[in-house]
XYZ file of C-alpha atoms in Angstrom:
624
model
C 16.574 -1.017 -29.853
C 16.175 -0.129 -26.190
C 13.221 -0.022 -23.855
C 13.629 2.035 -20.733
C 11.764 1.514 -17.454
C 8.140 1.867 -18.344
C 8.630 -0.091 -21.567
C 9.108 2.871 -23.897
C 10.569 1.700 -27.243
C 13.413 3.597 -28.890
C 15.116 2.411 -32.065
C 18.879 2.681 -32.402
C 18.871 3.764 -36.006
C 22.504 2.971 -36.838
C 24.088 -0.341 -35.957
C 27.487 -0.005 -34.306
C 30.179 -0.665 -36.894
C 33.091 -3.072 -36.473
C 35.436 -0.074 -36.784
C 33.756 1.760 -33.882
C 34.118 -1.315 -31.710
C 37.785 -1.798 -32.635
C 38.620 1.872 -31.961
C 37.196 1.518 -28.474
C 38.730 -1.809 -27.429
C 42.122 -1.080 -29.051
C 42.497 2.679 -28.581
C 39.928 3.539 -25.910
C 38.272 6.004 -28.303
C 34.514 6.173 -27.747
C 32.388 7.959 -30.343
C 29.474 8.707 -27.977
C 27.627 10.680 -30.658
C 27.313 7.505 -32.751
C 26.445 5.185 -29.863
C 23.324 4.860 -27.800
C 23.897 6.033 -24.217
C 23.175 2.596 -22.757
C 25.759 0.943 -25.026
C 28.529 3.476 -24.398
C 27.805 3.379 -20.663
C 28.017 -0.417 -20.603
C 31.165 -0.543 -22.738
C 32.938 1.807 -20.337
C 31.795 -0.241 -17.334
C 33.048 -3.447 -18.956
C 36.394 -1.890 -19.772
C 36.849 -0.627 -16.205
C 35.884 -4.082 -14.878
C 38.548 -5.723 -17.033
C 36.167 -7.767 -19.183
C 37.993 -9.429 -22.088
C 36.598 -8.002 -25.372
C 38.078 -10.968 -27.263
C 36.305 -13.551 -25.074
C 35.109 -16.425 -27.294
C 32.986 -18.394 -24.832
C 31.576 -18.063 -21.321
C 33.393 -19.852 -18.517
C 31.150 -19.614 -15.460
C 28.783 -22.611 -15.625
C 27.237 -24.150 -12.516
C 27.928 -27.749 -11.581
C 24.819 -29.987 -11.880
C 24.113 -30.079 -8.124
C 24.470 -26.301 -7.743
C 22.287 -25.723 -10.810
C 19.613 -28.045 -9.400
C 19.711 -26.058 -6.131
C 19.341 -22.751 -7.978
C 16.367 -24.069 -9.970
C 14.794 -25.244 -6.724
C 15.255 -21.777 -5.201
C 13.618 -20.285 -8.320
C 10.783 -22.816 -8.309
C 8.021 -20.218 -8.033
C 9.325 -18.212 -10.995
C 9.734 -21.359 -13.105
C 6.270 -22.570 -12.166
C 4.673 -19.286 -13.256
C 6.845 -18.411 -16.255
C 7.631 -21.670 -18.067
C 4.160 -22.145 -19.639
C 4.512 -18.671 -21.207
C 8.139 -19.297 -22.204
C 6.930 -22.450 -23.965
C 4.242 -20.472 -25.829
C 6.760 -17.814 -26.824
C 9.095 -20.465 -28.196
C 6.227 -22.070 -30.119
C 5.667 -18.717 -31.859
C 9.284 -18.542 -33.106
C 9.953 -22.254 -33.659
C 12.096 -22.808 -36.748
C 13.525 -19.272 -36.757
C 16.928 -20.368 -35.504
C 16.440 -18.515 -32.188
C 16.309 -19.587 -28.560
C 14.147 -18.412 -25.643
C 15.753 -18.143 -22.209
C 14.605 -17.488 -18.659
C 17.279 -16.009 -16.395
C 17.276 -15.498 -12.611
C 18.151 -12.126 -10.956
C 21.796 -13.171 -10.572
C 22.170 -13.776 -14.306
C 22.060 -17.589 -14.376
C 20.149 -19.201 -17.249
C 17.400 -21.310 -15.643
C 15.717 -22.589 -18.801
C 16.529 -22.596 -22.529
C 14.114 -23.493 -25.342
C 15.230 -23.768 -28.957
C 15.569 -25.828 -32.119
C 18.442 -28.319 -32.226
C 20.402 -26.157 -34.653
C 19.948 -23.048 -32.514
C 20.885 -24.888 -29.319
C 24.018 -26.250 -30.975
C 24.929 -22.727 -32.163
C 24.514 -21.485 -28.569
C 26.511 -24.354 -27.091
C 29.601 -23.355 -29.078
C 29.903 -20.281 -26.828
C 28.604 -22.042 -23.653
C 25.271 -20.202 -23.905
C 23.560 -23.041 -22.051
C 21.448 -23.710 -18.960
C 23.423 -22.953 -15.794
C 25.730 -20.369 -17.393
C 26.100 -16.923 -15.827
C 25.409 -14.384 -18.576
C 26.060 -10.967 -17.034
C 28.020 -7.905 -18.146
C 30.822 -8.828 -15.736
C 31.114 -12.303 -17.267
C 30.602 -11.758 -21.011
C 30.475 -7.981 -21.490
C 27.643 -5.833 -22.791
C 24.688 -8.037 -23.708
C 20.910 -7.723 -23.581
C 20.475 -10.058 -20.589
C 23.240 -8.576 -18.442
C 22.444 -4.984 -19.322
C 18.718 -5.525 -18.584
C 19.696 -7.006 -15.207
C 21.847 -4.008 -14.344
C 19.590 -1.212 -15.592
C 16.191 -2.760 -14.981
C 15.265 -1.834 -18.565
C 14.313 -3.904 -21.577
C 16.893 -3.749 -24.350
C 17.814 -5.293 -27.711
C 21.409 -5.523 -28.975
C 22.790 -6.808 -32.265
C 26.267 -7.773 -33.465
C 29.078 -5.406 -32.502
C 26.857 -3.515 -30.100
C 27.962 -6.304 -27.734
C 31.246 -5.665 -25.930
C 32.835 -9.114 -26.356
C 33.140 -11.084 -29.578
C 31.456 -14.024 -27.870
C 28.156 -12.289 -28.755
C 29.075 -10.560 -32.025
C 27.236 -13.152 -34.122
C 24.069 -12.776 -32.026
C 21.055 -10.543 -31.718
C 19.430 -10.547 -28.275
C 16.216 -9.009 -26.912
C 15.693 -9.075 -23.145
C 13.082 -7.709 -20.733
C 13.071 -7.802 -16.914
C 10.214 -9.427 -14.980
C 9.047 -7.695 -11.801
C 6.833 -8.701 -8.890
C 4.039 -6.523 -7.521
C 6.469 -4.653 -5.256
C 8.839 -3.769 -8.084
C 11.477 -6.373 -7.214
C 13.126 -8.059 -10.177
C 12.235 -11.743 -10.455
C 14.367 -12.452 -13.504
C 14.804 -11.713 -17.204
C 13.170 -13.122 -20.344
C 15.270 -13.209 -23.521
C 15.134 -14.218 -27.178
C 18.533 -14.675 -28.857
C 19.407 -15.717 -32.371
C 21.762 -15.141 -35.331
C 22.569 -11.467 -35.889
C 21.650 -11.818 -39.566
C 18.075 -12.649 -38.557
C 17.541 -9.641 -36.255
C 13.905 -8.526 -36.340
C 12.582 -5.200 -34.965
C 9.426 -6.841 -33.524
C 11.259 -9.396 -31.378
C 11.674 -7.073 -28.422
C 7.975 -6.275 -28.444
C 7.133 -9.972 -28.180
C 9.554 -10.375 -25.257
C 8.171 -7.326 -23.429
C 4.572 -8.482 -23.920
C 5.337 -11.970 -22.610
C 7.246 -10.557 -19.614
C 4.215 -8.408 -18.812
C 1.874 -11.410 -18.984
C 4.194 -13.346 -16.658
C 4.082 -10.437 -14.216
C 0.272 -10.453 -14.245
C 0.233 -14.222 -13.678
C 2.697 -13.801 -10.799
C 0.502 -11.124 -9.267
C -2.568 -13.346 -9.543
C -0.721 -16.308 -7.979
C 0.504 -14.124 -5.141
C -3.058 -12.951 -4.515
C -4.252 -16.564 -4.447
C -1.478 -17.445 -2.013
C -2.411 -14.478 0.139
C -6.083 -15.487 0.190
C -5.122 -19.017 1.187
C -2.894 -17.621 3.932
C -5.755 -15.418 5.128
C -8.045 -18.443 5.250
C -5.420 -20.283 7.283
C -5.207 -17.285 9.629
C -8.984 -17.130 10.004
C -9.067 -20.805 10.977
C -6.058 -20.823 13.280
C -5.456 -17.433 14.942
C -6.034 -17.712 18.670
C -7.691 -15.062 20.808
C -5.244 -15.620 23.647
C -1.902 -16.331 21.935
C 0.586 -14.001 20.251
C 0.636 -15.322 16.677
C 1.685 -13.833 13.333
C 0.935 -15.154 9.853
C 3.618 -14.035 7.377
C 4.164 -14.618 3.684
C 7.353 -16.123 2.229
C 9.109 -12.744 2.487
C 8.253 -12.419 6.190
C 5.669 -9.709 5.498
C 2.806 -9.876 8.015
C -0.580 -10.695 6.483
C -2.494 -11.378 9.711
C -1.997 -11.167 13.473
C -3.839 -12.309 16.582
C -6.092 -9.744 18.362
C -3.572 -9.107 21.152
C -0.951 -7.975 18.652
C -3.431 -5.862 16.651
C -4.525 -4.046 19.805
C -0.958 -2.919 20.366
C -0.207 -2.203 16.708
C -3.302 -1.693 14.577
C -1.166 -1.296 11.432
C 1.004 -4.391 11.792
C -0.171 -5.991 8.543
C 2.177 -5.133 5.711
C 5.162 -4.725 8.024
C 8.180 -6.984 8.125
C 7.938 -9.380 11.059
C 11.397 -8.364 12.295
C 10.304 -4.718 12.530
C 7.216 -5.601 14.562
C 9.274 -7.727 16.969
C 11.787 -4.918 17.445
C 9.177 -2.194 17.925
C 7.130 -4.124 20.488
C 9.754 -6.177 22.355
C 8.441 -9.506 21.108
C 10.597 -12.617 20.751
C 10.019 -15.298 18.118
C 9.482 -18.654 19.858
C 8.544 -20.966 17.007
C 8.233 -20.750 13.205
C 6.099 -23.276 11.339
C 6.012 -23.324 7.506
C 2.590 -23.148 5.857
C 2.090 -25.066 2.605
C -0.668 -24.766 0.047
C -3.299 -27.460 -0.155
C -2.953 -27.230 -3.950
C 0.499 -28.259 -5.115
C 2.492 -28.211 -1.879
C 3.769 -24.647 -2.488
C 5.288 -22.788 0.458
C 2.856 -19.969 1.288
C 4.467 -18.508 4.373
C 5.014 -19.058 8.062
C 3.125 -19.118 11.343
C 5.164 -17.360 14.048
C 4.484 -17.851 17.753
C 5.775 -14.933 19.862
C 6.527 -14.222 23.507
C 6.319 -10.797 25.110
C 8.928 -8.939 27.163
C 7.755 -6.687 30.051
C 6.581 -3.427 28.518
C 8.133 -0.100 29.381
C 5.908 2.905 30.176
C 5.241 4.882 26.989
C 3.799 8.201 27.962
C 6.347 9.832 30.131
C 8.282 12.556 28.368
C 9.876 10.572 25.563
C 13.593 10.931 25.018
C 15.161 10.278 21.632
C 18.841 9.911 22.454
C 19.970 13.340 23.741
C 16.914 15.210 22.456
C 14.470 16.089 25.237
C 11.204 15.648 23.332
C 8.029 16.199 25.316
C 5.687 14.505 22.850
C 5.024 11.059 21.450
C 7.808 10.044 19.086
C 5.784 7.204 17.588
C 7.045 4.500 15.249
C 6.987 6.177 11.851
C 10.343 6.324 10.124
C 9.742 9.820 8.729
C 9.095 11.347 12.149
C 12.009 9.479 13.728
C 14.338 10.796 11.008
C 13.120 14.341 11.679
C 13.860 13.890 15.414
C 17.351 12.647 14.561
C 17.971 15.821 12.550
C 16.610 17.902 15.447
C 19.015 16.150 17.812
C 21.941 17.002 15.527
C 21.168 20.716 15.430
C 19.936 21.119 19.042
C 23.416 21.534 20.582
C 24.486 24.130 18.008
C 23.792 27.859 17.851
C 22.440 27.702 14.295
C 19.101 29.279 13.482
C 16.460 26.678 12.662
C 13.405 26.963 10.439
C 10.592 24.490 11.086
C 8.166 23.873 8.224
C 4.969 21.908 8.441
C 1.203 22.128 8.227
C -0.895 23.635 10.998
C -1.369 21.279 13.908
C 1.740 19.152 13.337
C 3.476 20.310 16.529
C 5.973 22.929 15.369
C 6.117 24.639 18.763
C 6.644 21.271 20.504
C 9.702 20.706 18.331
C 10.931 24.261 18.946
C 10.676 23.721 22.731
C 12.517 20.395 22.361
C 15.341 22.185 20.546
C 15.551 24.770 23.343
C 15.420 22.225 26.189
C 18.155 20.166 24.517
C 20.405 23.146 23.753
C 23.127 24.853 25.763
C 20.579 27.630 26.364
C 18.120 25.403 28.223
C 18.594 27.403 31.457
C 17.596 30.603 29.645
C 14.101 31.751 28.618
C 12.054 30.285 25.777
C 9.912 33.072 24.300
C 7.282 32.114 21.732
C 5.694 34.729 19.483
C 2.854 34.053 17.048
C 3.554 36.650 14.374
C 0.189 36.006 12.737
C -1.690 36.985 15.904
C -0.117 40.454 16.274
C -1.666 43.453 14.530
C 0.842 45.002 12.079
C 0.804 48.394 13.858
C 1.641 46.741 17.190
C 4.332 44.400 15.945
C 7.236 46.835 16.351
C 6.484 47.575 20.001
C 5.674 43.921 20.695
C 9.005 42.672 19.336
C 11.328 45.584 20.117
C 9.704 46.957 23.272
C 9.350 50.653 24.161
C 10.394 53.217 26.744
C 8.276 55.458 28.945
C 6.373 58.039 26.880
C 7.177 56.420 23.555
C 3.564 56.781 22.419
C 0.116 57.513 23.779
C -1.063 54.647 25.959
C 2.427 53.300 26.614
C 3.125 51.848 30.032
C 4.637 54.266 32.487
C 7.945 52.455 32.857
C 8.009 51.117 29.332
C 8.129 47.441 28.412
C 10.731 44.954 27.270
C 10.106 43.573 23.803
C 9.999 39.874 23.051
C 13.502 40.020 21.570
C 14.942 41.378 24.808
C 12.846 38.986 26.913
C 14.547 36.115 25.106
C 18.058 37.334 25.970
C 20.260 34.410 26.940
C 17.738 31.942 25.567
C 15.654 31.120 22.492
C 13.195 33.241 20.525
C 10.572 31.243 18.638
C 8.868 33.214 15.874
C 5.862 31.175 14.764
C 4.157 32.002 11.452
C 7.173 34.091 10.412
C 5.645 34.442 6.970
C 3.058 36.876 8.364
C 5.607 39.601 9.233
C 4.966 42.686 7.039
C 7.756 43.984 4.750
C 8.714 46.961 6.957
C 9.223 44.712 9.965
C 11.257 42.266 7.872
C 13.816 45.056 7.305
C 13.920 45.887 11.017
C 14.223 42.236 12.062
C 17.039 41.674 9.564
C 18.971 44.586 11.073
C 18.499 43.194 14.591
C 19.804 39.787 13.535
C 22.786 41.349 11.783
C 23.747 43.777 14.549
C 22.723 41.532 17.458
C 21.155 44.508 19.216
C 17.723 46.085 19.456
C 16.616 49.698 19.945
C 13.258 49.926 21.794
C 10.621 52.270 20.367
C 11.207 55.820 21.619
C 14.785 55.144 22.734
C 18.148 55.970 21.255
C 20.054 53.331 23.253
C 20.699 49.906 21.793
C 20.317 46.778 23.935
C 22.726 43.943 23.146
C 21.111 40.625 22.301
C 22.300 37.075 22.854
C 19.543 34.927 21.374
C 19.033 31.927 19.184
C 16.188 32.272 16.678
C 13.876 29.444 15.689
C 11.187 30.209 13.128
C 8.221 28.257 11.819
C 5.489 28.564 9.235
C 2.943 26.478 7.392
C 3.638 28.534 4.256
C 6.316 27.965 1.616
C 8.955 30.595 2.423
C 10.915 29.842 -0.739
C 7.858 30.588 -2.858
C 7.236 33.779 -0.863
C 10.788 34.881 -1.704
C 10.163 34.111 -5.388
C 6.891 36.073 -5.220
C 8.709 39.067 -3.701
C 6.720 39.130 -0.438
C 9.533 37.872 1.808
C 13.046 39.335 1.780
C 15.675 36.997 0.375
C 18.410 38.278 2.734
C 16.185 37.668 5.766
C 15.263 34.233 4.421
C 18.913 33.162 4.359
C 19.435 34.529 7.889
C 16.603 32.355 9.210
C 16.716 29.333 6.897
C 20.053 27.983 8.131
C 18.919 24.493 9.183
C 15.437 23.528 7.936
C 13.337 20.855 9.650
C 10.185 19.464 8.059
C 7.487 17.925 10.274
C 5.482 15.405 8.237
C 1.693 15.739 8.367
C -0.308 13.125 10.229
C -1.494 11.472 7.002
C 2.164 10.637 6.242
C 2.723 9.021 9.657
C -0.519 7.124 10.179
C 1.245 4.321 12.053
C 1.734 6.816 14.917
C -2.020 7.336 15.395
C -2.466 4.457 17.919
C 0.349 5.934 20.029
C -1.194 9.405 19.832
C -4.592 8.023 20.878
C -3.068 6.287 23.892
C -1.172 9.478 24.751
C -4.396 11.496 24.666
C -6.143 8.961 26.918
C -3.250 9.095 29.384
C -3.256 12.903 29.571
C -7.047 13.038 29.891
C -7.007 10.332 32.617
C -9.338 8.342 30.371
C -8.640 4.744 31.342
C -10.000 2.941 28.267
C -8.665 0.879 25.410
C -9.854 1.967 21.992
C -11.340 -0.819 19.821
C -8.995 -1.662 16.942
C -11.804 -1.056 14.422
C -12.125 2.546 15.626
C -8.367 3.073 15.482
C -8.295 1.783 11.901
C -11.159 4.091 10.949
C -9.510 7.107 12.567
C -6.335 6.282 10.646
C -8.203 6.207 7.332
C -8.915 9.963 7.320
C -6.648 12.618 5.838
C -6.542 14.885 8.957
C -5.967 18.313 7.374
C -5.738 19.721 10.921
C -3.212 17.042 11.904
C -2.570 16.186 15.582
C -4.520 19.184 16.888
C -7.560 18.082 14.932
C -7.152 14.447 16.007
C -7.089 15.472 19.675
C -10.192 17.632 19.171
C -12.042 14.649 17.694
C -10.862 12.416 20.543
C -12.149 14.949 23.068
C -15.585 14.863 21.387
C -15.544 11.058 21.506
C -14.651 11.127 25.214
C -17.521 13.474 25.965
C -20.032 11.481 23.933
C -18.872 8.197 25.500
C -19.328 9.673 28.976
C -15.776 8.690 29.886
C -16.516 5.036 29.125
C -15.342 2.700 26.361
C -16.149 4.335 23.000
C -17.794 2.678 20.029
C -18.554 3.675 16.432
C -21.674 5.628 17.459
C -19.483 8.082 19.397
C -17.272 8.844 16.399
C -17.831 12.322 14.956
C -15.578 13.213 12.047
C -15.535 16.817 10.767
C -17.165 17.354 7.377
C -13.997 18.646 5.759
C -12.286 15.271 6.083
C -15.260 13.000 5.615
C -15.706 13.343 1.871
C -13.682 11.106 -0.438
C -12.003 12.828 -3.407
C -13.913 12.862 -6.683
C -11.986 10.986 -9.352
C -12.411 11.623 -13.066
C -12.703 8.217 -14.694
C -13.106 9.584 -18.211
C -10.080 11.844 -18.580
C -8.404 12.497 -21.893
C -5.304 10.520 -22.901
C -1.971 11.613 -21.437
C 0.673 12.379 -24.040
C 4.032 10.606 -23.801
C 2.981 7.469 -21.938
C 4.750 4.245 -22.733
C 2.907 1.149 -23.868
C 3.040 -0.384 -20.415
C 2.015 2.862 -18.659
C -0.970 3.222 -20.972
C -2.095 -0.321 -20.081
C -1.738 0.496 -16.375
C -3.655 3.744 -16.821
C -6.523 1.937 -18.545
C -6.630 -0.664 -15.743
C -6.848 2.084 -13.127
C -9.629 3.853 -15.024
C -11.595 0.609 -15.284
C -11.168 -0.075 -11.568
C -12.337 3.442 -10.681
C -15.316 3.082 -12.990
C -16.297 -0.225 -11.330
C -16.035 1.273 -7.834
C -17.729 4.563 -8.625
C -14.525 6.505 -8.029
C -13.813 4.932 -4.623
C -10.005 4.903 -4.400
C -9.836 2.459 -1.507
C -11.933 -0.175 -3.294
C -10.133 0.441 -6.580
C -6.829 -0.224 -4.819
C -8.184 -3.543 -3.607
C -9.264 -4.500 -7.103
C -5.811 -3.640 -8.447
C -4.002 -5.250 -5.490
C -1.970 -2.111 -4.732
C -1.846 0.110 -1.601
C -4.021 3.196 -1.589
C -0.973 5.480 -1.225
C 0.539 3.934 -4.364
C -2.727 4.375 -6.249
C -2.889 8.066 -5.300
C 0.612 8.569 -6.735
C -0.414 6.862 -9.967
C -3.615 8.957 -10.171
C -1.501 12.083 -9.986
C 1.000 10.701 -12.497
C -1.683 9.863 -15.070
C -3.751 12.986 -14.469
C -6.863 11.081 -13.323
């Protein structure tokens, strides 16, 4: 029996025979059609790792002092899980089985069982302090669950080494709220007493432990927040972090510089803002002396000016790079392609700054001394597009200029041609443009002489060019001419941590010498911004006008209607087919939270203790 991530149960209908096992370990013959994929995969891994299939007992057992240290390091897990491990053992007492709690490295932290069962386990060194992984004892439920992150049950010769051939084992991983594995819960007993419901009991108990862990973490967080409320100074640079160095609170000076510091790793904040950690004081709970986190006192290095033309390595980028990882990765890709002659296609929603990136590519290229010619293909009437792009000679048509006119393609000679909204070019012009790119020459309207071209082409669109090709409205051969190196500019809602930088940049350019209140920055960052940076700057301009050039407050904030309404969530949707037991429980919890909050996603996320972005992904997954 195996449970994959998501706790979906799948019975292995035919137990692996002794003959199948012998053929594999003696001859290397693997009958994959008769084995479950997880078993065959693990057997092959064990064989490659040199695990002894004839191993009769485990050998890696911690010395008492090292085991005591490991239990101390796992104190939080033991504190949360042991009451439930005890209850699970009580439910199987007298069955000849044992219940074990294992840490993420595969060491047995606790073992509950009847005397007879414990003695049976001791004969193979299946005891507290032993390391029970695939590398140590071959394919087994504990080790395989640790490696795959899936719950699994194995019986008899499904195990790789004979040390476990007399056993049946059912193991399930335990995760924290961030999806990190805390350990594994296992029930093991004589193979002759294998029961199909054992794995279900283990999975259910592991899930309850996870919920208890989540509740404890929330209590710890609330206690940390109370500590922060009582101790954060208005004048000092202080961070309150949890045990994993994740920021849960910061003093006002830090929040003014980085309104989205909570949730970040402390090391990232220090690096981004040139802070230095001066002191670190542990914070303990008033109830049980548990370590809750740390209070960090910081010092500040002299700050560099931010709003000159920012330079990301060799890329001359005339905008605000910001702190978001997604945007920084895009700039790194732009830097890589800037010095080449490859055509670039920039994709992204309207208002994300596609032309800014195109100009950065030109300024950082070997063509920077040549012209940069930008053409908005969507703003040119179809009947004028040919003359606009290709140019014309004197007398080419009625109304033509006396001496003719160079087209945009020829104007860009020696430099870069930027074709914005390339998806708006009509089919006839797509054929003509393809020929120009192939021949590297253009024939103006009314002329029979070709003009040689030396240009680099950068294109952009907010539309999906691939889908347009599939729909037959954009030529496939032209697509591959233009789509050599694609760049994707993330929308503003996917780089919200850059909003404070963008606000400061706007104030600098508008000579508006004010500091936005952190509450306003947080509110501006909570919107979806369908118009992206362009729309943000429009809203900031309205705020500046309404504030009369002074310090703004909430009364000056005007948000367009199209981004003010929260999405309507269906809290009574029909069941989704194919969900696992655990997914169905999660789906029901989400529906209940949405019902309690009247469909408010932000409040529902708080009730469920998960970020709003995570909740949106789950809403989409479960069709809510």
